[in-house]
Structure formats: structure tokens, C-alpha cells
Amino acid sequence: MQQHLEGSLLEEIRGKACVLQVLENEELGLIGRVSGSQEALFVQKDSFMQSELLAHVGACVLVEGQNALVVGGFDLEMAFELFKHDLQVDFVQEEYRILEALAPFFAHFQETRDHPHFKHYSQILDLEVKKYDLIISLSPLNAHQIDGLQRMLSMQGILICASYHPLLKQQNFKNALEALAPFFAVIMPFFNPYSLTPAYFLFASKHFHPEADMILQKIDMLEDLRHYNAMLHQAAFAQPNWFYPTYKGLLKN
């Protein structure tokens, strides 16, 4: 897959602690590769897939929700998807220059920034004191970060975070599961089917189960979706036979 995610370099943007390379690929259009303190890969042809899946996997399980927080990444389109659930979205990202340069990857970039339910902060420390019903981290979290974010969740809150690959980095994956265990009743890994940039995520909840508590009525009422649906929601949590004995005792499902 990696060879298909190459292209001719159009521009390179340097931020505070990150570098963005924008490439042009004949088949896929623009490719954005972020390196440095935060890492991300965006493909113009499929960037909506991650935005839709991560937003709705969490929000379509919540019975009621008011506040969502997105940290550790640049996917501004995710906030636009969360607006469909009438959520107030706080978005934390200090790399303003790189975020601006990624605008071509997000169909509703300016509309999201101008939305009355959207607030952009440079640092987590700048956030108002409140509880969040859904927190999405687009970067893997260490034990200290997990502890801090879970304190910001409501009593029935959900944390979704990027994860290490369970085959390529087994110990890192196990460490993440162990760090989540003291705080959450449900811990389940999932991935994004059909994505050109495959990635793993962890769904951690103090109360809700991502499949048993999936609200079909909510999903059916969503409009203008190109990727997410109820079947994809369930398929995202499917794991192979080898997975469960390998991580026995670390999953909560």
C-alpha cells in the first residue's frame, strides 16, 4: 500500500513541532503527510472515511450528549460530523499553520470553523472547565494522558483514541489496554474498513457498549454520509480468531 501513497512534492510547511508535506498523486489526488511531534496521513480521496467513522461510532452510542472534545490531530471534518448530533465541539490544535494548509482535505473546513458550536483552542490547558460526553484523541495516549482525559469525561462518557497496531507493536498495544483498564467498563479495538490509510483505534467507555448500545434510529436519521452506516459500525469491531487469545484478559467487551 505504501507505494500507492507517494507522489510529487507540491509544498512543505513547517509548524512549531511538525512538518507537513503535500504530495500530488495521479490516482488519489492530494496526499498530506504530517511528521514530528504529531503524525498523520491524509488522502484527499478518502479523508472523509475517518471523519465519519470516528465521529459517529461514538455519538451514535450516546443516548444524550452535549460536549465533545477532539485532541491530538488535525481532522477538522470530524467536528462537522459531530455537529449532526447537536454537539458542542472543542478542538485542540496549536499547529495553526499546518491546519490551514490541510484545508483542501476537508470539504467543510471554513463552515466548521464558523459554526456556532465550534471552538478552537491551542492547548488543553486553555479549555473551559466542563465534562465531555465524548473525547476523541487522534494520537495514541500514554497512561498519564489517559488518566487526565478520563477525568474530563462525564459519568457515562466515551473515549476514542488512536492505537498502535496489534501485530506490529504488540507491547505498545498491550500497554494502552492496561492503561485504560482501571477507568473503563468497556474497552474494544476497532479499525476503519476500506480506508487507504489503515489505522487502529480503541473505544473505551464508562457505560456504553459500541455494538449492544448502538442506536439505529440515530444512524438512520443521519444525512449526507458517504461512508458510515450501521453495518460498517458493527464491522469495524470484528477481529480475527488469533486476536482474542493474544490479548486475553486485556479486553472488556
Short mmCIF file of C-alpha atoms in Angstrom, two decimals:
data_model
loop_
_atom_site.label_atom_id
_atom_site.label_comp_id
_atom_site.label_asym_id
_atom_site.label_seq_id
_atom_site.Cartn_x
_atom_site.Cartn_y
_atom_site.Cartn_z
CA MET A 1 0.00 0.00 0.00
CA GLN A 2 2.84 2.39 0.84
CA GLN A 3 3.96 2.76 -2.80
CA HIS A 4 0.46 3.95 -3.72
CA LEU A 5 0.71 6.76 -1.17
CA GLU A 6 3.63 8.51 -2.83
CA GLY A 7 3.63 11.41 -5.27
CA SER A 8 5.37 14.55 -6.42
CA LEU A 9 6.07 17.10 -3.68
CA LEU A 10 3.97 20.25 -4.09
CA GLU A 11 4.88 22.08 -0.90
CA GLU A 12 6.36 21.65 2.56
CA ILE A 13 5.03 23.60 5.53
CA ARG A 14 6.90 23.81 8.82
CA GLY A 15 5.00 24.42 12.02
CA LYS A 16 6.10 24.67 15.64
CA ALA A 17 6.95 20.99 16.06
CA CYS A 18 5.51 19.39 12.92
CA VAL A 19 6.20 19.34 9.20
CA LEU A 20 3.54 18.87 6.53
CA GLN A 21 4.41 17.58 3.08
CA VAL A 22 1.69 17.91 0.45
CA LEU A 23 2.10 15.46 -2.43
CA GLU A 24 0.19 15.02 -5.66
CA ASN A 25 -0.76 11.51 -6.74
CA GLU A 26 -2.27 10.78 -10.16
CA GLU A 27 -4.86 8.33 -8.82
CA LEU A 28 -5.54 9.63 -5.31
CA GLY A 29 -5.24 13.39 -5.71
CA LEU A 30 -3.55 15.21 -2.85
CA ILE A 31 -1.75 13.38 -0.06
CA GLY A 32 -0.84 15.17 3.17
CA ARG A 33 1.85 13.66 5.38
CA VAL A 34 2.45 15.19 8.82
CA SER A 35 5.57 14.26 10.78
CA GLY A 36 7.15 15.45 14.01
CA SER A 37 5.50 15.64 17.43
CA GLN A 38 2.21 14.63 15.77
CA GLU A 39 1.91 12.19 12.89
CA ALA A 40 -0.93 11.96 10.40
CA LEU A 41 -1.61 10.89 6.84
CA PHE A 42 -4.45 12.30 4.77
CA VAL A 43 -5.56 11.13 1.33
CA GLN A 44 -7.87 13.55 -0.42
CA LYS A 45 -9.84 10.70 -1.95
CA ASP A 46 -10.78 9.06 1.36
CA SER A 47 -10.24 11.58 4.15
CA PHE A 48 -14.00 11.66 4.87
CA MET A 49 -13.91 7.99 5.92
CA GLN A 50 -12.05 8.58 9.17
CA SER A 51 -14.05 11.72 9.94
CA GLU A 52 -17.38 9.93 9.61
CA LEU A 53 -16.42 6.71 11.37
CA LEU A 54 -14.78 8.19 14.46
CA ALA A 55 -17.47 10.83 14.95
CA HIS A 56 -20.47 8.53 14.58
CA VAL A 57 -19.12 5.38 16.25
CA GLY A 58 -19.08 7.38 19.47
CA ALA A 59 -22.02 9.73 19.00
CA CYS A 60 -24.42 7.03 17.76
CA VAL A 61 -23.98 5.16 21.04
CA LEU A 62 -24.62 8.15 23.31
CA VAL A 63 -28.26 8.44 24.34
CA GLU A 64 -27.75 12.12 25.08
CA GLY A 65 -24.70 14.30 24.75
CA GLN A 66 -23.77 17.95 24.89
CA ASN A 67 -19.99 18.30 24.68
CA ALA A 68 -17.31 16.64 22.55
CA LEU A 69 -13.56 17.18 22.55
CA VAL A 70 -11.12 16.41 19.71
CA VAL A 71 -7.39 16.39 20.51
CA GLY A 72 -4.13 15.09 19.11
CA GLY A 73 -4.74 15.63 15.42
CA PHE A 74 -5.87 17.76 12.50
CA ASP A 75 -9.13 16.16 11.33
CA LEU A 76 -11.36 19.22 11.43
CA GLU A 77 -14.03 17.48 9.35
CA MET A 78 -14.76 15.27 12.35
CA ALA A 79 -16.20 18.29 14.13
CA PHE A 80 -18.55 18.88 11.20
CA GLU A 81 -19.85 15.31 11.55
CA LEU A 82 -20.33 15.75 15.30
CA PHE A 83 -22.49 18.82 14.65
CA LYS A 84 -25.07 16.41 13.19
CA HIS A 85 -25.64 15.23 16.77
CA ASP A 86 -26.04 18.80 18.03
CA LEU A 87 -22.80 18.54 20.00
CA GLN A 88 -20.66 21.47 21.08
CA VAL A 89 -17.17 20.62 19.79
CA ASP A 90 -13.94 21.85 21.35
CA PHE A 91 -10.95 21.27 19.06
CA VAL A 92 -7.39 21.46 20.41
CA GLN A 93 -4.54 22.06 17.96
CA GLU A 94 -1.68 24.53 18.23
CA GLU A 95 -0.24 23.93 14.75
CA TYR A 96 -2.39 26.58 13.10
CA ARG A 97 -0.21 26.92 10.01
CA ILE A 98 -0.35 23.22 9.21
CA LEU A 99 -4.08 23.06 9.92
CA GLU A 100 -4.69 25.87 7.42
CA ALA A 101 -2.62 24.07 4.79
CA LEU A 102 -4.74 20.93 5.23
CA ALA A 103 -7.94 22.78 4.27
CA PRO A 104 -8.17 21.07 0.81
CA PHE A 105 -8.60 17.71 2.57
CA PHE A 106 -11.71 18.78 4.48
CA ALA A 107 -14.86 19.52 2.50
CA HIS A 108 -16.38 21.76 5.19
CA PHE A 109 -13.25 23.43 6.54
CA GLN A 110 -14.43 27.04 6.73
CA GLU A 111 -18.03 26.08 7.51
CA THR A 112 -16.78 24.11 10.52
CA ARG A 113 -14.61 26.94 11.81
CA ASP A 114 -17.50 29.40 11.53
CA HIS A 115 -20.05 27.10 13.19
CA PRO A 116 -21.53 28.43 16.46
CA HIS A 117 -20.94 25.04 18.14
CA PHE A 118 -17.21 25.04 17.37
CA LYS A 119 -14.34 26.38 19.47
CA HIS A 120 -10.65 26.08 18.62
CA TYR A 121 -8.04 26.06 21.40
CA SER A 122 -4.25 25.93 21.22
CA GLN A 123 -3.73 23.86 24.36
CA ILE A 124 -5.79 21.58 26.60
CA LEU A 125 -4.96 23.92 29.48
CA ASP A 126 -6.92 26.65 27.66
CA LEU A 127 -10.19 24.69 27.80
CA GLU A 128 -13.06 25.80 29.98
CA VAL A 129 -13.75 23.54 32.95
CA LYS A 130 -16.51 21.15 31.87
CA LYS A 131 -17.33 17.48 31.43
CA TYR A 132 -17.28 15.87 27.99
CA ASP A 133 -19.60 13.12 26.80
CA LEU A 134 -17.22 12.13 24.00
CA ILE A 135 -13.47 12.64 23.72
CA ILE A 136 -11.60 11.65 20.56
CA SER A 137 -7.79 11.56 20.51
CA LEU A 138 -6.26 11.21 17.06
CA SER A 139 -2.91 10.23 18.57
CA PRO A 140 -2.07 7.25 20.81
CA LEU A 141 -2.18 8.09 24.52
CA ASN A 142 0.17 7.19 27.36
CA ALA A 143 -1.03 6.27 30.86
CA HIS A 144 -0.69 9.84 32.15
CA GLN A 145 -2.71 11.26 29.26
CA ILE A 146 -5.41 8.61 29.65
CA ASP A 147 -5.73 9.42 33.34
CA GLY A 148 -6.06 13.13 32.57
CA LEU A 149 -8.64 12.75 29.80
CA GLN A 150 -10.82 10.24 31.67
CA ARG A 151 -11.18 12.79 34.47
CA MET A 152 -12.72 15.14 31.90
CA LEU A 153 -15.42 12.64 30.89
CA SER A 154 -19.00 12.64 32.12
CA MET A 155 -20.26 9.70 34.20
CA GLN A 156 -21.25 7.81 31.04
CA GLY A 157 -18.57 9.30 28.81
CA ILE A 158 -16.75 7.66 25.90
CA LEU A 159 -13.07 7.96 24.99
CA ILE A 160 -11.94 7.02 21.48
CA CYS A 161 -8.21 7.10 20.82
CA ALA A 162 -5.79 6.12 18.09
CA SER A 163 -3.97 2.90 18.87
CA TYR A 164 -0.79 1.09 17.97
CA HIS A 165 -1.13 -1.79 15.50
CA PRO A 166 -1.80 -5.04 17.42
CA LEU A 167 0.52 -7.01 15.13
CA LEU A 168 3.34 -4.55 14.52
CA LYS A 169 3.57 -3.11 18.03
CA GLN A 170 2.08 -5.72 20.35
CA GLN A 171 3.66 -4.44 23.56
CA ASN A 172 2.58 -0.85 22.91
CA PHE A 173 -0.93 -2.10 22.17
CA LYS A 174 -1.00 -4.11 25.41
CA ASN A 175 0.30 -1.12 27.36
CA ALA A 176 -2.56 1.01 26.06
CA LEU A 177 -5.15 -1.59 27.07
CA GLU A 178 -3.62 -1.88 30.54
CA ALA A 179 -3.62 1.90 30.98
CA LEU A 180 -7.32 2.10 30.08
CA ALA A 181 -8.41 -0.83 32.26
CA PRO A 182 -8.70 0.95 35.66
CA PHE A 183 -11.08 3.59 34.33
CA PHE A 184 -13.42 1.95 31.82
CA ALA A 185 -16.05 -0.80 31.88
CA VAL A 186 -15.81 -1.40 28.12
CA ILE A 187 -12.58 -1.46 26.08
CA MET A 188 -12.78 -2.62 22.46
CA PRO A 189 -10.46 -2.12 19.48
CA PHE A 190 -11.75 -1.22 16.03
CA PHE A 191 -10.47 -0.18 12.63
CA ASN A 192 -11.72 1.65 9.56
CA PRO A 193 -12.83 -0.74 6.78
CA TYR A 194 -11.91 0.32 3.25
CA SER A 195 -9.58 3.10 4.35
CA LEU A 196 -6.46 3.57 2.22
CA THR A 197 -4.58 4.52 5.38
CA PRO A 198 -5.46 1.66 7.77
CA ALA A 199 -5.30 2.56 11.44
CA TYR A 200 -6.44 1.02 14.72
CA PHE A 201 -8.46 2.75 17.42
CA LEU A 202 -9.70 1.94 20.91
CA PHE A 203 -13.25 2.51 22.13
CA ALA A 204 -13.27 2.95 25.91
CA SER A 205 -16.50 3.63 27.75
CA LYS A 206 -17.58 4.04 31.34
CA HIS A 207 -21.05 2.70 30.49
CA PHE A 208 -21.98 2.15 26.83
CA HIS A 209 -21.13 -0.82 24.59
CA PRO A 210 -20.36 0.17 20.96
CA GLU A 211 -22.45 -2.64 19.46
CA ALA A 212 -25.11 -3.52 22.03
CA ASP A 213 -25.94 0.15 22.63
CA MET A 214 -25.75 1.29 19.01
CA ILE A 215 -28.82 3.47 18.36
CA LEU A 216 -30.16 2.53 14.92
CA GLN A 217 -32.68 5.37 14.91
CA LYS A 218 -29.85 7.87 15.29
CA ILE A 219 -27.90 6.28 12.47
CA ASP A 220 -30.91 6.18 10.14
CA MET A 221 -31.54 9.90 10.67
CA LEU A 222 -28.02 10.97 9.67
CA GLU A 223 -27.81 12.72 6.31
CA ASP A 224 -25.14 13.24 3.65
CA LEU A 225 -22.93 10.30 4.64
CA ARG A 226 -20.58 8.74 2.09
CA HIS A 227 -19.07 6.03 4.31
CA TYR A 228 -20.60 5.36 7.71
CA ASN A 229 -23.67 3.16 8.25
CA ALA A 230 -24.93 0.63 10.80
CA MET A 231 -23.31 -2.37 9.10
CA LEU A 232 -19.96 -0.60 8.86
CA HIS A 233 -20.25 0.36 12.54
CA GLN A 234 -20.53 -3.30 13.50
CA ALA A 235 -17.92 -4.50 11.01
CA ALA A 236 -15.36 -2.07 12.42
CA PHE A 237 -15.26 -4.06 15.66
CA ALA A 238 -14.80 -7.50 14.05
CA GLN A 239 -11.48 -9.16 14.97
CA PRO A 240 -9.75 -12.34 13.71
CA ASN A 241 -9.53 -15.56 15.73
CA TRP A 242 -5.88 -15.05 16.75
CA PHE A 243 -6.67 -11.69 18.33
CA TYR A 244 -8.59 -12.80 21.41
CA PRO A 245 -6.12 -15.34 22.88
CA THR A 246 -3.26 -12.93 22.18
CA TYR A 247 -4.89 -10.19 24.25
CA LYS A 248 -6.85 -12.37 26.65
CA GLY A 249 -7.68 -10.60 29.89
CA LEU A 250 -6.98 -7.13 28.47
CA LEU A 251 -10.21 -6.54 26.56
CA LYS A 252 -13.52 -5.62 28.15
CA ASN A 253 -16.41 -6.47 25.86
#
